[in-house]
Amino acid sequence: MAITVGNYLVDLLAANDIDTVFGIPGVHTLELYRGLAANKLRHVLVRHEQGAGFAADGYARISGRAAAAFVISGPGFTNILTAVGQAYSDSVPLLVIASTPVRASLGKQWGVLHEMKAQEAVAAGIFGIVRTAGAAADVRDHLRACLASLRVGRPRPAYLGIPLDLLAELTDLRAARFTSVASRPDAAPAQIEAAVRLLAGAQRPLIVAGGGARGAAAELRLLVERLDALIVTTAAGKGVLPEDHAANLGASLPYAQTQALAASADVILAVGTELGETDVYSALKLPLSGRLIRIDIDAAKLADHYSAEVPLWGDARSSLAAITRGLARRSGWRTEIGGTGSTRAAIHGSFGASARAQWAALRAIRAALGADGVVFSDMTQIAYLGNYAYPADAPDRWMHPSGYGTLGYALPAALGAKIAAPARPVLALAGDFGLQFTINELITAVEQRVALPIVVWNNSALGQIRDDMIAAGIPPLGVVGRNPDFQALFNAYGAPAVRAQDPKALENAIRGALNFAGPTLIEIIDKDFLAASTLGSSI
Ligand SMILES: Cc1ncc(C[n+]2csc(CCOP(=O)(O)OP(=O)(O)O)c2C)c(N)n1
Ligand SMILES: [Mg+2]
């Protein structure tokens, strides 16, 4: 019996390990909903397509698998784009399936429902891979290409556009699992040898590990210990080596103390990192003077503004393992400088009262969540500190919207993560303004009954921007607005709300929230917490 192309697509997703889709149906995507129930695919109804994108992002980051969102042509598509931009920056495999108006109307501007001038052209400006189907077989071929590209290359968001009339067309095709087993390439042996030679002669080797190294924790540890090297991570690579390891400077690249150390390294091995502005902040480009080896799956990264003397194009795990095999164990830089303690102490000594209070809050969050817990953070001051100061003893414990840096990420991304891994403790950490960008997804979290502490640092301001204006000598303008009563607002959504005045109260409130089947607001009033922290002995 023939089935609709929409149904066929859903069968294909189910046959290829996609078990959850986030979305909001519309008249243009009706046919995508026909086969969902029969395939036992879980559909999570969100309240805005941006929430669908962030939730799918959180789902993908925690599960390690591609996550899908269904959106309608035009406004549904444009609403998800901010989340797509974030997924692009953070190399997240987000698959967006969007309808388009009927084929006969495309590009003609007849004024059909949800028409946009050039949906595919807009997609091309923000997705990693962009395909529009013209026939049923295209759906299969494009989906295969999208999923394979996520597995082989640098993960990027993928767009699959399907015209409304094609979705409703009948097909005799039957879904099957894609057989391609393509995986990431190994770096060329000659380049591995060149890297080994450089590292073997290094006096002060430094490893910089980014998000692309997250799957290579064991290999990285072996190499760091064999070389007696120092290692620093980006926020995306945070925890790839436990942060209390004696060689680990943590995600401290934005700090002058670490930048000074990096400047004195004679060989730098950068693995799976863009060394982007948001990895180093405070400097557009690190003042490195050592010789540079880069390992990256993204060939374009090997010769950007940090051009590598030894470029290794390939998988991080296999490259690191191959380099380590070529090196003998020795004593070196880390032992010489006595580990990372003095650098870290100097960084911590530079924290003011407010950073110290936020640091205490971060430690309370970690204590309540346990070693397995995950924080999804937003663009807020406590999260910028947390990029470094949150104690992460494994990768994937601290998720931050690096790069694109959008507000509104934390709540829906944490929700998506919790749907992917219901047994893991997950927490959202946002500022008072960031929270309001996607607060509508609170009802999705209530509906899904996910245990989700939402910690909001309420300073009644766009705090970072206010501080930036003051630092730039601009009288603060447009940085203070009236907030809703968040306690009452959460209650209106059917969610409990509490305030935490000091780190101990915060820790207890999080423990309570983790045992409640739904989201809980834990509001920190900036001034009160700061006052309690400076008075109290718990810091
Ligand atoms: C979508 C989006 N719009 C604007 C910004 C610019 N921005 C970065 S941080 C920030 C302030 C956010 O305020 P809040 O969430 O309360 O955090 P705080 O800085 O007070 O800690 C703004 C407006 C952004 N990053 N993303
Ligand atoms: Mg604020």
PDB file of N, CA and C in Angstrom, residues 3-47:
ATOM      1  N   ILE A   3       2.112   4.958   0.753  1.00  0.00           N
ATOM      2  CA  ILE A   3       1.990   5.846   1.919  1.00  0.00           C
ATOM      3  C   ILE A   3       2.376   7.254   1.485  1.00  0.00           C
ATOM      4  N   THR A   4       2.071   8.241   2.297  1.00  0.00           N
ATOM      5  CA  THR A   4       2.453   9.604   1.908  1.00  0.00           C
ATOM      6  C   THR A   4       3.966   9.785   2.109  1.00  0.00           C
ATOM      7  N   VAL A   5       4.499  10.729   1.370  1.00  0.00           N
ATOM      8  CA  VAL A   5       5.938  11.007   1.509  1.00  0.00           C
ATOM      9  C   VAL A   5       6.247  11.471   2.939  1.00  0.00           C
ATOM     10  N   GLY A   6       5.318  12.213   3.533  1.00  0.00           N
ATOM     11  CA  GLY A   6       5.501  12.649   4.921  1.00  0.00           C
ATOM     12  C   GLY A   6       5.648  11.456   5.852  1.00  0.00           C
ATOM     13  N   ASN A   7       4.767  10.483   5.631  1.00  0.00           N
ATOM     14  CA  ASN A   7       4.821   9.265   6.440  1.00  0.00           C
ATOM     15  C   ASN A   7       6.123   8.507   6.185  1.00  0.00           C
ATOM     16  N   TYR A   8       6.526   8.476   4.928  1.00  0.00           N
ATOM     17  CA  TYR A   8       7.779   7.806   4.550  1.00  0.00           C
ATOM     18  C   TYR A   8       8.970   8.450   5.278  1.00  0.00           C
ATOM     19  N   LEU A   9       8.973   9.773   5.315  1.00  0.00           N
ATOM     20  CA  LEU A   9      10.069  10.489   5.990  1.00  0.00           C
ATOM     21  C   LEU A   9      10.121  10.116   7.479  1.00  0.00           C
ATOM     22  N   VAL A  10       8.972  10.070   8.098  1.00  0.00           N
ATOM     23  CA  VAL A  10       8.934   9.717   9.517  1.00  0.00           C
ATOM     24  C   VAL A  10       9.415   8.281   9.716  1.00  0.00           C
ATOM     25  N   ASP A  11       9.026   7.394   8.811  1.00  0.00           N
ATOM     26  CA  ASP A  11       9.525   6.004   8.876  1.00  0.00           C
ATOM     27  C   ASP A  11      11.053   5.986   8.755  1.00  0.00           C
ATOM     28  N   LEU A  12      11.571   6.818   7.859  1.00  0.00           N
ATOM     29  CA  LEU A  12      13.031   6.877   7.675  1.00  0.00           C
ATOM     30  C   LEU A  12      13.738   7.355   8.944  1.00  0.00           C
ATOM     31  N   LEU A  13      13.169   8.371   9.582  1.00  0.00           N
ATOM     32  CA  LEU A  13      13.771   8.873  10.828  1.00  0.00           C
ATOM     33  C   LEU A  13      13.808   7.762  11.867  1.00  0.00           C
ATOM     34  N   ALA A  14      12.659   7.085  12.010  1.00  0.00           N
ATOM     35  CA  ALA A  14      12.563   6.036  13.028  1.00  0.00           C
ATOM     36  C   ALA A  14      13.541   4.902  12.731  1.00  0.00           C
ATOM     37  N   ALA A  15      13.730   4.605  11.440  1.00  0.00           N
ATOM     38  CA  ALA A  15      14.628   3.505  11.074  1.00  0.00           C
ATOM     39  C   ALA A  15      16.092   3.891  11.264  1.00  0.00           C
ATOM     40  N   ASN A  16      16.336   5.194  11.485  1.00  0.00           N
ATOM     41  CA  ASN A  16      17.718   5.658  11.586  1.00  0.00           C
ATOM     42  C   ASN A  16      17.990   6.356  12.921  1.00  0.00           C
ATOM     43  N   ASP A  17      17.415   5.768  13.966  1.00  0.00           N
ATOM     44  CA  ASP A  17      17.765   6.133  15.344  1.00  0.00           C
ATOM     45  C   ASP A  17      17.286   7.497  15.803  1.00  0.00           C
ATOM     46  N   ILE A  18      16.352   8.102  15.101  1.00  0.00           N
ATOM     47  CA  ILE A  18      15.797   9.345  15.636  1.00  0.00           C
ATOM     48  C   ILE A  18      14.489   8.978  16.320  1.00  0.00           C
ATOM     49  N   ASP A  19      14.438   9.189  17.627  1.00  0.00           N
ATOM     50  CA  ASP A  19      13.254   8.724  18.363  1.00  0.00           C
ATOM     51  C   ASP A  19      12.415   9.854  18.926  1.00  0.00           C
ATOM     52  N   THR A  20      12.908  11.088  18.810  1.00  0.00           N
ATOM     53  CA  THR A  20      12.187  12.233  19.381  1.00  0.00           C
ATOM     54  C   THR A  20      12.218  13.394  18.396  1.00  0.00           C
ATOM     55  N   VAL A  21      11.087  14.054  18.228  1.00  0.00           N
ATOM     56  CA  VAL A  21      11.088  15.300  17.448  1.00  0.00           C
ATOM     57  C   VAL A  21      10.413  16.392  18.265  1.00  0.00           C
ATOM     58  N   PHE A  22      10.944  17.581  18.126  1.00  0.00           N
ATOM     59  CA  PHE A  22      10.391  18.741  18.813  1.00  0.00           C
ATOM     60  C   PHE A  22       9.714  19.609  17.761  1.00  0.00           C
ATOM     61  N   GLY A  23       8.547  20.120  18.041  1.00  0.00           N
ATOM     62  CA  GLY A  23       7.931  20.948  17.014  1.00  0.00           C
ATOM     63  C   GLY A  23       6.582  21.511  17.389  1.00  0.00           C
ATOM     64  N   ILE A  24       6.058  22.249  16.425  1.00  0.00           N
ATOM     65  CA  ILE A  24       4.696  22.782  16.496  1.00  0.00           C
ATOM     66  C   ILE A  24       4.074  22.517  15.125  1.00  0.00           C
ATOM     67  N   PRO A  25       3.049  21.690  15.057  1.00  0.00           N
ATOM     68  CA  PRO A  25       2.487  21.388  13.739  1.00  0.00           C
ATOM     69  C   PRO A  25       1.691  22.565  13.164  1.00  0.00           C
ATOM     70  N   GLY A  26       1.579  22.574  11.862  1.00  0.00           N
ATOM     71  CA  GLY A  26       0.763  23.574  11.183  1.00  0.00           C
ATOM     72  C   GLY A  26       0.139  22.915   9.974  1.00  0.00           C
ATOM     73  N   VAL A  27      -0.644  23.678   9.272  1.00  0.00           N
ATOM     74  CA  VAL A  27      -1.332  23.097   8.118  1.00  0.00           C
ATOM     75  C   VAL A  27      -0.322  22.639   7.061  1.00  0.00           C
ATOM     76  N   HIS A  28       0.864  23.216   7.068  1.00  0.00           N
ATOM     77  CA  HIS A  28       1.883  22.811   6.096  1.00  0.00           C
ATOM     78  C   HIS A  28       2.641  21.545   6.492  1.00  0.00           C
ATOM     79  N   THR A  29       2.490  21.120   7.734  1.00  0.00           N
ATOM     80  CA  THR A  29       3.259  19.928   8.142  1.00  0.00           C
ATOM     81  C   THR A  29       2.350  18.779   8.592  1.00  0.00           C
ATOM     82  N   LEU A  30       1.081  18.876   8.254  1.00  0.00           N
ATOM     83  CA  LEU A  30       0.144  17.826   8.696  1.00  0.00           C
ATOM     84  C   LEU A  30       0.670  16.439   8.358  1.00  0.00           C
ATOM     85  N   GLU A  31       1.188  16.302   7.157  1.00  0.00           N
ATOM     86  CA  GLU A  31       1.592  14.958   6.709  1.00  0.00           C
ATOM     87  C   GLU A  31       2.814  14.427   7.456  1.00  0.00           C
ATOM     88  N   LEU A  32       3.532  15.303   8.141  1.00  0.00           N
ATOM     89  CA  LEU A  32       4.649  14.813   8.955  1.00  0.00           C
ATOM     90  C   LEU A  32       4.135  14.151  10.231  1.00  0.00           C
ATOM     91  N   TYR A  33       2.893  14.430  10.551  1.00  0.00           N
ATOM     92  CA  TYR A  33       2.347  13.922  11.813  1.00  0.00           C
ATOM     93  C   TYR A  33       1.566  12.623  11.621  1.00  0.00           C
ATOM     94  N   ARG A  34       1.348  12.233  10.366  1.00  0.00           N
ATOM     95  CA  ARG A  34       0.544  11.030  10.119  1.00  0.00           C
ATOM     96  C   ARG A  34       1.208   9.767  10.667  1.00  0.00           C
ATOM     97  N   GLY A  35       2.512   9.622  10.463  1.00  0.00           N
ATOM     98  CA  GLY A  35       3.143   8.349  10.830  1.00  0.00           C
ATOM     99  C   GLY A  35       3.802   8.335  12.201  1.00  0.00           C
ATOM    100  N   LEU A  36       3.733   9.456  12.919  1.00  0.00           N
ATOM    101  CA  LEU A  36       4.488   9.546  14.185  1.00  0.00           C
ATOM    102  C   LEU A  36       4.066   8.483  15.195  1.00  0.00           C
ATOM    103  N   ALA A  37       2.778   8.370  15.423  1.00  0.00           N
ATOM    104  CA  ALA A  37       2.298   7.469  16.476  1.00  0.00           C
ATOM    105  C   ALA A  37       2.656   6.023  16.147  1.00  0.00           C
ATOM    106  N   ALA A  38       2.458   5.633  14.880  1.00  0.00           N
ATOM    107  CA  ALA A  38       2.717   4.233  14.501  1.00  0.00           C
ATOM    108  C   ALA A  38       4.187   3.887  14.704  1.00  0.00           C
ATOM    109  N   ASN A  39       5.063   4.886  14.546  1.00  0.00           N
ATOM    110  CA  ASN A  39       6.504   4.641  14.683  1.00  0.00           C
ATOM    111  C   ASN A  39       6.999   4.788  16.108  1.00  0.00           C
ATOM    112  N   LYS A  40       6.105   5.096  17.004  1.00  0.00           N
ATOM    113  CA  LYS A  40       6.477   5.326  18.409  1.00  0.00           C
ATOM    114  C   LYS A  40       7.511   6.453  18.548  1.00  0.00           C
ATOM    115  N   LEU A  41       7.519   7.349  17.568  1.00  0.00           N
ATOM    116  CA  LEU A  41       8.383   8.526  17.703  1.00  0.00           C
ATOM    117  C   LEU A  41       7.724   9.460  18.710  1.00  0.00           C
ATOM    118  N   ARG A  42       8.544   9.974  19.606  1.00  0.00           N
ATOM    119  CA  ARG A  42       7.989  10.895  20.597  1.00  0.00           C
ATOM    120  C   ARG A  42       7.958  12.298  20.011  1.00  0.00           C
ATOM    121  N   HIS A  43       6.809  12.934  20.064  1.00  0.00           N
ATOM    122  CA  HIS A  43       6.726  14.323  19.621  1.00  0.00           C
ATOM    123  C   HIS A  43       6.574  15.207  20.838  1.00  0.00           C
ATOM    124  N   VAL A  44       7.452  16.190  20.966  1.00  0.00           N
ATOM    125  CA  VAL A  44       7.355  17.113  22.088  1.00  0.00           C
ATOM    126  C   VAL A  44       6.849  18.443  21.560  1.00  0.00           C
ATOM    127  N   LEU A  45       5.636  18.783  21.971  1.00  0.00           N
ATOM    128  CA  LEU A  45       5.030  20.050  21.550  1.00  0.00           C
ATOM    129  C   LEU A  45       5.625  21.185  22.366  1.00  0.00           C
ATOM    130  N   VAL A  46       6.290  22.107  21.677  1.00  0.00           N
ATOM    131  CA  VAL A  46       6.875  23.262  22.359  1.00  0.00           C
ATOM    132  C   VAL A  46       5.947  24.458  22.174  1.00  0.00           C
ATOM    133  N   ARG A  47       6.364  25.629  22.646  1.00  0.00           N
ATOM    134  CA  ARG A  47       5.483  26.799  22.539  1.00  0.00           C
ATOM    135  C   ARG A  47       6.010  27.840  21.550  1.00  0.00           C
TER     136      ARG A  47
END
